[in-house]
Coordinates of C-alpha atoms in Angstrom, one line a residue:
M4 CA -56.3 -7.9 -8.1
R5 CA -53.6 -8.2 -9.6
Y6 CA -50.5 -10.3 -8.6
V7 CA -47.5 -9.3 -7.9
D8 CA -44.7 -11.6 -8.0
W9 CA -42.0 -10.1 -4.6
R10 CA -39.5 -13.4 -5.8
A11 CA -38.5 -11.1 -9.1
W12 CA -38.8 -8.2 -7.4
T13 CA -36.4 -9.5 -4.6
A14 CA -34.6 -11.0 -7.5
R15 CA -34.2 -8.0 -9.6
L16 CA -33.3 -5.6 -6.6
A17 CA -30.7 -8.2 -5.5
T18 CA -28.7 -7.7 -8.8
L19 CA -29.1 -3.9 -8.8
W20 CA -27.2 -4.0 -5.4
R21 CA -24.7 -6.2 -6.5
S22 CA -23.9 -4.8 -10.0
S23 CA -24.9 -1.3 -9.2
L24 CA -21.9 0.5 -7.3
Q25 CA -24.0 4.5 -7.4
V26 CA -27.3 3.1 -5.5
R27 CA -24.8 0.8 -2.9
T28 CA -23.1 4.1 -1.9
V29 CA -26.3 7.0 -2.1
A30 CA -28.7 3.8 -0.4
I31 CA -25.6 3.3 2.6
T32 CA -25.5 7.3 2.8
V33 CA -29.3 7.9 3.0
V34 CA -29.9 5.0 6.0
L35 CA -26.1 6.0 8.2
S36 CA -27.8 9.6 7.6
A37 CA -31.5 8.2 8.3
I38 CA -30.2 6.3 11.7
A39 CA -28.0 9.7 11.9
V40 CA -31.0 12.7 12.2
F41 CA -33.3 9.8 14.0
I42 CA -31.0 9.5 16.8
I43 CA -30.6 13.6 17.0
G44 CA -33.8 14.1 15.7
G45 CA -34.6 12.3 19.2
Y46 CA -32.7 13.2 21.8
M47 CA -33.4 16.4 20.7
S48 CA -37.2 16.0 20.6
V49 CA -36.6 14.2 24.4
S50 CA -34.6 17.2 25.4
V51 CA -37.0 19.7 23.9
G52 CA -40.3 17.8 25.8
T53 CA -38.1 17.4 29.0
N54 CA -36.9 20.9 29.5
L55 CA -40.0 22.8 28.5
F56 CA -42.2 20.4 30.9
D57 CA -40.0 21.5 33.5
A58 CA -39.7 24.9 33.0
R59 CA -44.3 24.5 32.7
R60 CA -43.9 23.3 36.3
T61 CA -41.6 25.3 38.1
E62 CA -43.2 28.5 36.4
L63 CA -46.5 26.9 37.5
E64 CA -45.3 26.5 41.0
A65 CA -44.5 29.9 41.5
T66 CA -48.6 30.4 40.5
S67 CA -49.5 28.3 43.1
A68 CA -47.4 29.0 45.6
N69 CA -48.4 32.9 44.6
A70 CA -51.5 32.1 44.9
T71 CA -51.7 30.0 48.2
L72 CA -50.0 32.8 50.4
T73 CA -53.0 35.2 48.9
G74 CA -54.7 32.6 50.1
Q75 CA -53.4 32.4 53.3
R76 CA -53.1 35.9 53.6
F77 CA -57.5 36.2 53.0
F78 CA -57.5 34.0 55.8
D79 CA -55.4 35.0 58.1
E80 CA -56.9 38.2 57.9
S81 CA -60.6 38.1 58.1
V82 CA -61.0 34.5 59.6
E83 CA -61.2 36.1 63.2
Q84 CA -63.3 39.1 62.5
V85 CA -66.1 36.1 61.5
G86 CA -68.2 33.5 63.0
T87 CA -68.2 29.9 62.9
D88 CA -70.9 30.7 60.5
D89 CA -69.3 32.4 57.9
L90 CA -66.7 31.0 57.6
D91 CA -67.7 29.0 54.6
V92 CA -68.7 32.0 52.6
L93 CA -65.3 33.3 53.6
I94 CA -63.7 29.9 52.0
Y95 CA -65.6 30.3 48.1
D96 CA -64.7 34.0 48.7
A97 CA -60.6 33.4 49.1
A98 CA -61.2 30.2 47.0
R99 CA -62.0 32.9 44.6
D100 CA -59.0 34.9 45.4
I101 CA -57.3 31.8 44.7
A102 CA -58.5 31.1 41.7
A103 CA -57.5 34.5 40.2
A104 CA -54.0 34.0 41.4
A105 CA -53.9 31.3 39.6
S106 CA -55.4 31.6 37.0
T107 CA -53.7 30.7 33.7
P108 CA -54.9 30.9 29.8
T109 CA -56.1 27.0 29.9
G110 CA -58.2 27.2 33.3
T111 CA -57.4 26.3 36.4
Q112 CA -59.6 24.0 38.9
Y113 CA -59.2 23.8 43.0
A114 CA -59.9 22.4 45.6
I115 CA -59.4 22.9 48.9
L116 CA -59.8 19.9 51.2
R117 CA -60.0 19.2 54.9
T118 CA -56.9 16.9 56.8
P119 CA -58.2 14.0 57.4
G120 CA -57.7 13.0 61.6
Q121 CA -57.7 16.1 62.9
P122 CA -59.8 17.0 66.5
G123 CA -63.0 18.9 65.8
S124 CA -65.8 19.1 63.6
P125 CA -65.2 19.6 59.6
T126 CA -65.8 23.2 59.5
P127 CA -65.5 24.9 56.5
Q128 CA -66.8 22.3 54.8
D129 CA -64.3 20.7 51.7
I130 CA -64.9 22.5 48.4
A131 CA -63.4 22.3 44.7
S132 CA -64.3 24.3 41.4
R133 CA -67.4 23.5 39.0
G134 CA -66.2 20.4 37.0
L135 CA -63.4 18.8 40.0
D136 CA -65.2 16.2 42.1
A137 CA -64.2 17.4 45.7
G138 CA -63.0 13.8 46.1
T139 CA -61.9 13.8 42.2
T140 CA -59.8 10.8 41.6
L141 CA -56.8 13.1 40.0
I142 CA -55.3 14.0 43.2
S143 CA -53.6 10.7 44.2
P144 CA -53.6 9.3 47.3
E145 CA -49.5 10.0 46.9
L146 CA -50.0 13.6 46.5
R147 CA -52.5 13.9 48.9
A148 CA -49.4 11.4 51.2
A149 CA -47.1 14.1 50.6
V150 CA -48.4 17.3 51.5
Q151 CA -50.1 15.8 54.3
N152 CA -46.6 15.1 55.9
E153 CA -45.1 18.6 55.4
S154 CA -44.6 20.5 58.4
E155 CA -44.5 23.1 57.1
P156 CA -46.5 24.7 54.0
R157 CA -44.4 23.4 50.3
T158 CA -45.0 22.8 46.9
H159 CA -45.9 19.4 45.4
S160 CA -46.6 18.8 42.3
Q161 CA -47.8 15.4 39.6
S162 CA -48.8 15.0 36.1
I163 CA -51.8 13.8 35.3
S164 CA -54.4 13.1 32.1
L165 CA -56.7 16.0 32.2
P166 CA -60.4 14.7 30.8
V167 CA -61.7 18.5 29.1
D168 CA -64.8 18.2 26.3
G169 CA -64.4 14.2 26.0
A170 CA -60.9 14.4 25.3
V171 CA -57.3 14.0 27.7
H172 CA -55.0 16.9 28.0
P173 CA -51.7 16.2 29.7
G174 CA -52.2 18.2 33.1
L175 CA -50.8 19.0 36.5
V176 CA -52.0 19.1 40.1
V177 CA -49.7 21.6 42.4
G178 CA -51.2 20.8 46.4
T179 CA -50.2 22.9 49.4
Q180 CA -51.1 23.7 52.9
L181 CA -53.5 25.9 54.2
D182 CA -53.9 27.1 57.9
I183 CA -57.9 28.1 58.8
R184 CA -58.0 29.2 62.2
G185 CA -55.5 26.4 63.4
A186 CA -57.4 23.5 61.1
Q187 CA -54.8 21.7 58.2
Y188 CA -56.4 21.8 54.9
E189 CA -54.9 21.3 51.6
L190 CA -55.1 23.7 48.7
Y191 CA -54.8 21.7 45.6
L192 CA -54.3 23.7 41.7
V193 CA -55.3 21.6 39.3
Y194 CA -53.5 22.9 35.7
D195 CA -54.2 22.4 32.1
I196 CA -50.4 22.4 30.4
V197 CA -51.8 21.5 26.7
D198 CA -50.2 24.4 25.3
A199 CA -46.6 22.6 26.3
A200 CA -48.0 19.5 24.4
D201 CA -49.1 21.8 21.4
T202 CA -45.7 23.8 21.1
L203 CA -43.6 20.8 22.4
G204 CA -45.9 18.4 19.2
F205 CA -45.0 22.0 17.3
V206 CA -40.8 21.2 17.7
Q207 CA -41.6 17.3 16.8
Q208 CA -43.4 18.2 13.1
T209 CA -40.8 20.8 12.6
L210 CA -38.0 18.2 13.8
V211 CA -39.1 15.2 11.6
I212 CA -39.9 17.6 8.2
G213 CA -36.5 19.4 9.0
G214 CA -35.1 15.9 9.5
L215 CA -36.7 14.2 6.1
A216 CA -35.6 17.2 4.6
L217 CA -31.6 16.9 5.1
I218 CA -31.9 12.6 4.6
V219 CA -32.7 13.9 0.7
L220 CA -30.0 16.9 0.6
I221 CA -28.1 14.3 2.0
G222 CA -29.4 11.5 -0.3
A223 CA -29.7 14.4 -3.4
V224 CA -26.0 15.4 -2.5
T225 CA -24.1 11.9 -2.8
Y226 CA -26.1 11.0 -5.6
T227 CA -24.8 14.0 -7.6
V228 CA -21.1 13.7 -6.3
V229 CA -21.5 9.1 -6.8
R230 CA -22.0 10.1 -10.2
L231 CA -19.5 12.8 -11.3
V232 CA -16.9 10.3 -9.4
V233 CA -18.9 6.6 -10.2
G234 CA -19.5 7.6 -14.1
P235 CA -15.8 8.2 -15.6
I236 CA -15.6 4.6 -13.8
Q237 CA -18.5 3.0 -15.6
L238 CA -17.3 4.3 -18.8
A239 CA -13.6 3.0 -18.5
A240 CA -15.7 -0.5 -17.7
E241 CA -18.0 -0.2 -20.9
T242 CA -15.1 0.7 -22.7
S243 CA -12.6 -2.3 -21.2
E244 CA -15.2 -4.6 -22.0
K245 CA -15.6 -3.7 -25.2
L246 CA -12.1 -3.7 -25.3
A247 CA -12.3 -7.4 -24.2
A248 CA -15.0 -8.1 -27.0
G249 CA -12.3 -7.1 -29.7
D250 CA -12.8 -4.1 -30.6
L251 CA -9.5 -1.8 -30.3
E252 CA -10.7 1.6 -31.3
V253 CA -12.7 2.4 -28.7
R254 CA -11.0 5.2 -26.3
I255 CA -12.7 6.9 -22.9
P256 CA -13.0 10.9 -24.6
E257 CA -10.0 12.8 -22.4
K258 CA -11.9 15.7 -20.8
G259 CA -10.1 18.5 -18.2
E260 CA -6.5 18.0 -16.4
D261 CA -8.1 16.2 -12.9
V262 CA -7.7 12.7 -11.7
I263 CA -10.2 11.2 -13.9
A264 CA -9.3 12.7 -17.4
T265 CA -5.1 11.7 -15.8
L266 CA -7.2 8.2 -15.7
A267 CA -8.7 8.9 -19.3
R268 CA -5.5 9.5 -20.5
S269 CA -3.2 6.5 -18.8
F270 CA -6.6 4.2 -19.8
N271 CA -5.8 4.9 -23.7
G272 CA -2.5 5.3 -23.2
M273 CA -2.8 1.2 -22.6
A274 CA -5.4 0.8 -25.0
D275 CA -3.1 1.7 -27.7
S276 CA -0.2 -0.5 -26.6
L277 CA -1.9 -3.2 -26.0
Q278 CA -4.0 -2.4 -29.8
S279 CA -0.6 -2.4 -31.2
Q280 CA 0.7 -6.0 -28.7
I281 CA -2.1 -7.5 -29.9
T282 CA -2.2 -6.9 -33.7
R283 CA 1.2 -7.3 -34.2
L284 CA 1.0 -10.4 -32.2
A285 CA -2.2 -11.3 -34.4
D286 CA 0.3 -11.2 -37.4
L287 CA 2.3 -13.1 -36.3
S288 CA 0.4 -15.7 -35.4
Q289 CA -0.6 -15.1 -39.1
V290 CA 1.9 -16.3 -40.7
Q291 CA 2.9 -18.8 -38.2
Q292 CA -0.4 -20.6 -39.0
R293 CA 0.4 -20.3 -43.0
F294 CA 3.9 -21.6 -42.1
V295 CA 2.8 -25.1 -40.2
S296 CA 0.4 -25.3 -42.8
D297 CA 1.9 -24.2 -45.8
V298 CA 5.0 -26.2 -44.6
S299 CA 2.4 -29.5 -43.8
H300 CA 1.2 -29.1 -47.6
E301 CA 4.4 -29.0 -49.3
L302 CA 6.1 -31.4 -47.5
R303 CA 3.4 -34.2 -48.5
T304 CA 4.9 -34.1 -52.2
P305 CA 7.7 -36.0 -51.3
L306 CA 6.5 -37.8 -48.1
T307 CA 4.1 -39.6 -50.5
T308 CA 7.4 -40.3 -53.1
I309 CA 9.5 -41.4 -50.0
R310 CA 6.9 -43.8 -49.0
L311 CA 5.9 -45.9 -52.3
A312 CA 10.2 -46.0 -51.9
G313 CA 9.8 -47.6 -48.6
D314 CA 7.1 -49.8 -49.3
V315 CA 8.8 -51.7 -52.3
L316 CA 11.7 -52.0 -49.8
Y317 CA 9.4 -52.8 -47.3
D318 CA 8.0 -55.5 -49.1
Q319 CA 11.4 -56.2 -50.3
R320 CA 13.4 -57.0 -47.1
E321 CA 13.5 -60.7 -47.1
S322 CA 15.6 -61.0 -49.7
F323 CA 18.1 -58.4 -48.2
P324 CA 21.0 -58.9 -46.0
P325 CA 20.2 -58.8 -41.8
A326 CA 21.1 -55.2 -41.6
T327 CA 19.7 -53.9 -44.2
A328 CA 16.2 -55.8 -43.9
R329 CA 16.4 -54.1 -40.7
T330 CA 17.0 -50.9 -42.1
A331 CA 14.7 -50.9 -44.4
E332 CA 12.0 -52.3 -41.0
L333 CA 12.8 -49.2 -39.6
L334 CA 12.1 -47.3 -42.8
H335 CA 8.9 -48.0 -42.8
T336 CA 7.6 -47.0 -39.4
Q337 CA 8.9 -43.6 -38.9
V338 CA 7.8 -43.0 -42.5
E339 CA 3.4 -44.3 -40.9
R340 CA 5.1 -41.8 -37.9
F341 CA 5.7 -39.6 -40.1
E342 CA 2.9 -39.5 -41.9
L343 CA 0.9 -39.3 -38.5
L344 CA 2.7 -36.1 -37.4
L345 CA 1.9 -34.5 -40.7
A346 CA -2.0 -35.1 -40.6
D347 CA -2.0 -33.7 -36.6
L348 CA 0.1 -30.9 -38.3
L349 CA -2.2 -30.3 -40.0
E350 CA -5.6 -30.4 -38.1
M351 CA -4.1 -28.2 -35.0
S352 CA -2.9 -25.4 -38.0
R353 CA -6.9 -26.2 -38.7
Y354 CA -7.7 -25.5 -35.1
D355 CA -5.5 -22.4 -34.9
A356 CA -7.3 -21.0 -37.5
G357 CA -10.7 -21.5 -36.5
A358 CA -11.4 -23.6 -40.2
V359 CA -12.7 -26.6 -38.3
D360 CA -16.1 -27.9 -38.5
M361 CA -18.3 -31.4 -36.9
E362 CA -20.4 -33.5 -39.0
T363 CA -22.6 -34.4 -36.1
E364 CA -25.1 -37.0 -35.6
P365 CA -27.2 -38.8 -33.2
T366 CA -24.0 -42.1 -31.9
N367 CA -24.4 -44.5 -29.6
L368 CA -20.4 -44.2 -27.5
V369 CA -20.9 -48.0 -25.8
R370 CA -20.7 -49.6 -29.7
L371 CA -18.3 -46.1 -30.4
A372 CA -16.3 -47.9 -27.2
E373 CA -16.4 -51.0 -28.0
D374 CA -15.0 -50.3 -31.7
A375 CA -11.6 -47.9 -29.9
I376 CA -11.1 -51.5 -27.6
E377 CA -11.3 -53.5 -30.4
S378 CA -8.5 -51.4 -32.7
V379 CA -6.1 -52.0 -29.5
S380 CA -7.1 -55.2 -29.1
A381 CA -3.8 -56.1 -30.2
L382 CA -1.3 -53.6 -29.0
A383 CA -3.2 -54.3 -25.1
E384 CA -2.6 -58.1 -25.5
Q385 CA 1.3 -57.4 -26.4
K386 CA 1.8 -55.4 -23.6
G387 CA -0.4 -56.9 -21.5
S388 CA -2.8 -55.4 -20.6
D389 CA -6.9 -56.3 -19.5
V390 CA -9.2 -54.0 -21.7
R391 CA -12.3 -54.0 -19.6
L392 CA -15.5 -52.3 -20.7
V393 CA -17.7 -50.8 -17.6
A394 CA -21.1 -49.0 -19.6
P395 CA -23.4 -49.3 -16.2
G396 CA -26.4 -48.2 -18.6
G397 CA -28.3 -44.7 -19.1
Y398 CA -28.9 -42.9 -21.9
F399 CA -26.2 -43.5 -23.9
E400 CA -26.5 -42.0 -27.4
A401 CA -25.6 -38.2 -28.4
D402 CA -25.0 -35.9 -31.1
V403 CA -21.7 -36.5 -31.7
D404 CA -18.8 -36.5 -34.8
A405 CA -17.6 -40.1 -34.2
R406 CA -14.2 -39.6 -36.4
R407 CA -13.3 -37.4 -33.5
I408 CA -14.8 -39.0 -30.6
R409 CA -13.5 -42.0 -32.0
R410 CA -9.8 -39.9 -32.4
I411 CA -9.3 -39.3 -28.3
L412 CA -10.4 -42.9 -27.1
G413 CA -7.6 -44.5 -29.3
N414 CA -6.1 -41.5 -28.0
L415 CA -6.6 -42.2 -24.5
L416 CA -6.1 -45.6 -24.5
G417 CA -2.5 -45.6 -26.4
N418 CA -1.5 -43.7 -23.8
A419 CA -3.6 -45.9 -20.9
I420 CA -1.1 -49.0 -23.4
D421 CA 1.8 -47.2 -23.6
H422 CA 1.8 -46.4 -19.3
G423 CA -0.2 -49.3 -18.4
E424 CA 1.9 -51.5 -17.0
G425 CA 0.8 -54.7 -18.3
K426 CA -2.8 -54.1 -15.2
P427 CA -6.0 -53.4 -16.3
I428 CA -7.7 -50.8 -18.4
V429 CA -11.0 -49.7 -17.6
L430 CA -13.3 -47.9 -20.0
W431 CA -16.6 -46.8 -18.0
V432 CA -19.0 -45.2 -20.5
D433 CA -22.3 -43.1 -18.7
S434 CA -25.1 -40.3 -19.3
D435 CA -27.1 -39.0 -17.5
R436 CA -30.2 -37.0 -19.6
E437 CA -27.7 -34.4 -19.9
A438 CA -24.5 -35.4 -20.3
V439 CA -22.6 -38.5 -21.5
A440 CA -19.2 -39.5 -20.2
I441 CA -16.1 -41.5 -20.9
A442 CA -14.1 -42.1 -18.2
V443 CA -10.6 -44.1 -19.3
R444 CA -8.4 -45.5 -16.7
D445 CA -4.9 -47.0 -15.9
Y446 CA -3.0 -48.2 -13.4
G447 CA 0.1 -48.0 -14.4
V448 CA 3.2 -45.1 -13.5
G449 CA 0.8 -42.5 -13.2
M450 CA 2.3 -38.6 -13.5
T451 CA 2.7 -35.5 -11.2
P452 CA 1.3 -33.0 -10.2
A453 CA 3.4 -30.6 -12.7
A454 CA 2.6 -33.7 -14.7
V455 CA -1.0 -33.1 -15.2
E456 CA -0.5 -29.1 -15.3
R457 CA 1.8 -30.0 -19.4
V458 CA -0.1 -33.0 -20.6
F459 CA -2.3 -31.3 -22.7
D460 CA 0.6 -29.6 -23.5
R461 CA 1.6 -29.6 -27.8
F462 CA 4.8 -32.1 -27.8
W463 CA 5.8 -32.4 -24.7
R464 CA 6.0 -35.7 -23.4
A465 CA 6.0 -37.1 -19.3
D466 CA 8.9 -39.3 -19.3
P467 CA 11.0 -38.2 -23.3
S468 CA 12.7 -41.6 -23.0
R469 CA 9.9 -43.9 -21.7
Q470 CA 10.1 -46.3 -25.1
R471 CA 6.6 -45.5 -26.7
T472 CA 4.8 -48.2 -28.4
T473 CA 1.9 -46.6 -30.3
G474 CA 4.7 -44.6 -32.4
G475 CA 2.9 -40.9 -31.3
T476 CA 3.6 -37.7 -32.7
G477 CA 2.6 -35.8 -28.7
L478 CA 0.4 -34.1 -30.6
G479 CA -2.4 -36.1 -29.9
L480 CA -3.6 -35.2 -26.3
A481 CA -3.5 -31.7 -27.4
I482 CA -5.8 -32.8 -30.7
S483 CA -8.0 -34.5 -27.8
L484 CA -7.8 -31.1 -25.9
E485 CA -9.3 -29.5 -29.9
D486 CA -11.9 -31.8 -30.4
A487 CA -13.8 -32.0 -26.6
A488 CA -14.2 -28.3 -26.6
L489 CA -15.3 -28.5 -30.1
H490 CA -18.0 -29.8 -29.1
G491 CA -18.8 -28.1 -26.0
G492 CA -17.6 -31.0 -23.2
W493 CA -14.7 -31.3 -21.0
L494 CA -11.3 -33.2 -20.9
E495 CA -9.8 -33.4 -17.4
V496 CA -7.0 -35.8 -15.9
W497 CA -6.6 -37.4 -12.5
S498 CA -3.0 -39.2 -12.0
A499 CA -0.6 -39.8 -8.8
P500 CA 2.0 -41.5 -9.2
G501 CA 2.4 -45.2 -8.7
E502 CA -2.3 -45.2 -8.8
G503 CA -2.0 -44.7 -12.6
S504 CA -4.0 -41.7 -14.6
C505 CA -7.7 -41.5 -15.3
F506 CA -9.1 -38.9 -18.4
R507 CA -12.3 -38.5 -18.9
L508 CA -14.2 -37.3 -21.4
T509 CA -17.4 -35.5 -20.6
L510 CA -20.1 -34.8 -23.7
P511 CA -23.2 -33.1 -23.7
R512 CA -25.6 -34.5 -25.5
Q513 CA -27.1 -32.4 -27.2
R514 CA -25.3 -29.7 -29.6
G515 CA -25.0 -26.4 -28.6
A516 CA -26.2 -27.5 -25.0
T517 CA -24.3 -25.9 -21.3
L518 CA -22.5 -29.0 -19.6
T519 CA -22.8 -28.7 -16.5
G520 CA -21.8 -31.9 -14.4
S521 CA -19.9 -35.0 -15.5
P522 CA -21.7 -38.5 -15.3
L523 CA -18.6 -40.1 -14.2
D524 CA -17.1 -39.6 -11.2
L525 CA -13.2 -38.4 -11.5
P526 CA -11.0 -41.0 -11.0
P527 CA -15.0 -43.8 -11.1
D528 CA -15.0 -46.6 -8.2
D529 CA -13.2 -48.4 -9.5
S530 CA -14.2 -51.3 -7.6
P531 CA -17.5 -53.1 -9.5
A532 CA -14.7 -53.1 -12.9
L533 CA -12.8 -54.8 -10.7
E534 CA -14.3 -57.1 -9.3
V535 CA -13.7 -59.6 -12.0
E536 CA -10.0 -60.4 -11.0
H537 CA -10.3 -60.2 -7.5
A538 CA -12.0 -63.1 -8.0
E539 CA -10.0 -64.9 -10.3
G540 CA -7.1 -64.6 -7.9

């Protein structure tokens, strides 16, 4: 037996339902149409069945009344002319006349029963037609009571299930009173109304076939109309996806003068405008990238000369007057900062030009973090900040470019020292099977929500008037964000005024893997990191 993966089929149907407007529209229309057809067809079936049965019952009650009148007349004319011994023969003759008067194409049975509780001997005896017992259960006590309690002859009817040749047919029993020589008798005529049931079945079958045909027709019409309307929309969606993918030459065919054609012309006009703007912006971007790259390269030669001259002056500053010595120190510092700015500008131009590559290798990020802390230890000591490393354990090796990660950590630690107000700085390293995370947390001035939104912008500073110890260029966080994205990772920030800031770097452990989460919270739980400080205090 072949195994059917119902879950896969269910998933495919769910995907088709979500992705296809045609399927949803046709399915909803067919379902609603089926419900409407079912309700209308059910109402019509019940109405036709009720009317058909009522008409058949009225007809048979009228036939039974005529047959009863025929039998009563027969008795009234003949019963005085015969003796008591001949009454049984007379009643059989009357029964034949009654059956003939009440005959139907499907057959009629009869029973003449003496009403119990009357004085005198029961003459004549109860009789019934062949196949119908005089005490038959087809005639219910309720029907007999209704007939017996009538002061005037009146017909009463009841629906029954009539056994016929091993089958069960719908039937109708009609009862009324007869007076035979002052004695009260009950006349019951049993009719087979299978012809009415057959007619109702044919009507119901016709309604079902017609309803199904109508639903199929509605589905076909809906599919055709939806295809005419949704087809151009799907074409527009596919064209827009191609435009988004960079194929700026694709357009929607323009046919006719209707609304769809107007949509196509408007879309093509928009595409032409976008193509023109994108081409112009791409040209401007290339000019800008080339300008930054050229300027950076061209400045290196004079900067090298200035650096050499500045180093000479800086080395001989002890022999200069105080003012001249201070000038030599300032020149040396600003030349170093200028070199860093040129290096950062060249790096950003490479990112903008898409000419950046990585040299990855398995790297222990705990050792990398220790090196980064050691590189800023003198600066941290100068500012009075204690830099701590928290590495709870895990899979610390990751396939990364160590130089770029070291640059990210240097930028994050430098910013933490500048804005940490001399308070402790904690560096977390943690990982799981899929990712590794590094978080740098300070407890300094913090940032406002508006500043957090712009913290990765190029050349942006949270407080331009604030003195920087590290002499940054304003491009460090922007480059760090690019380095993180180059690894397929995340660089995220949390900050609150007066509570400090926390930057979290999350990287996949394998190059090219997709991140789904980070091993560290943002910010991490700082109670273990500050436990030592509280203990010392």
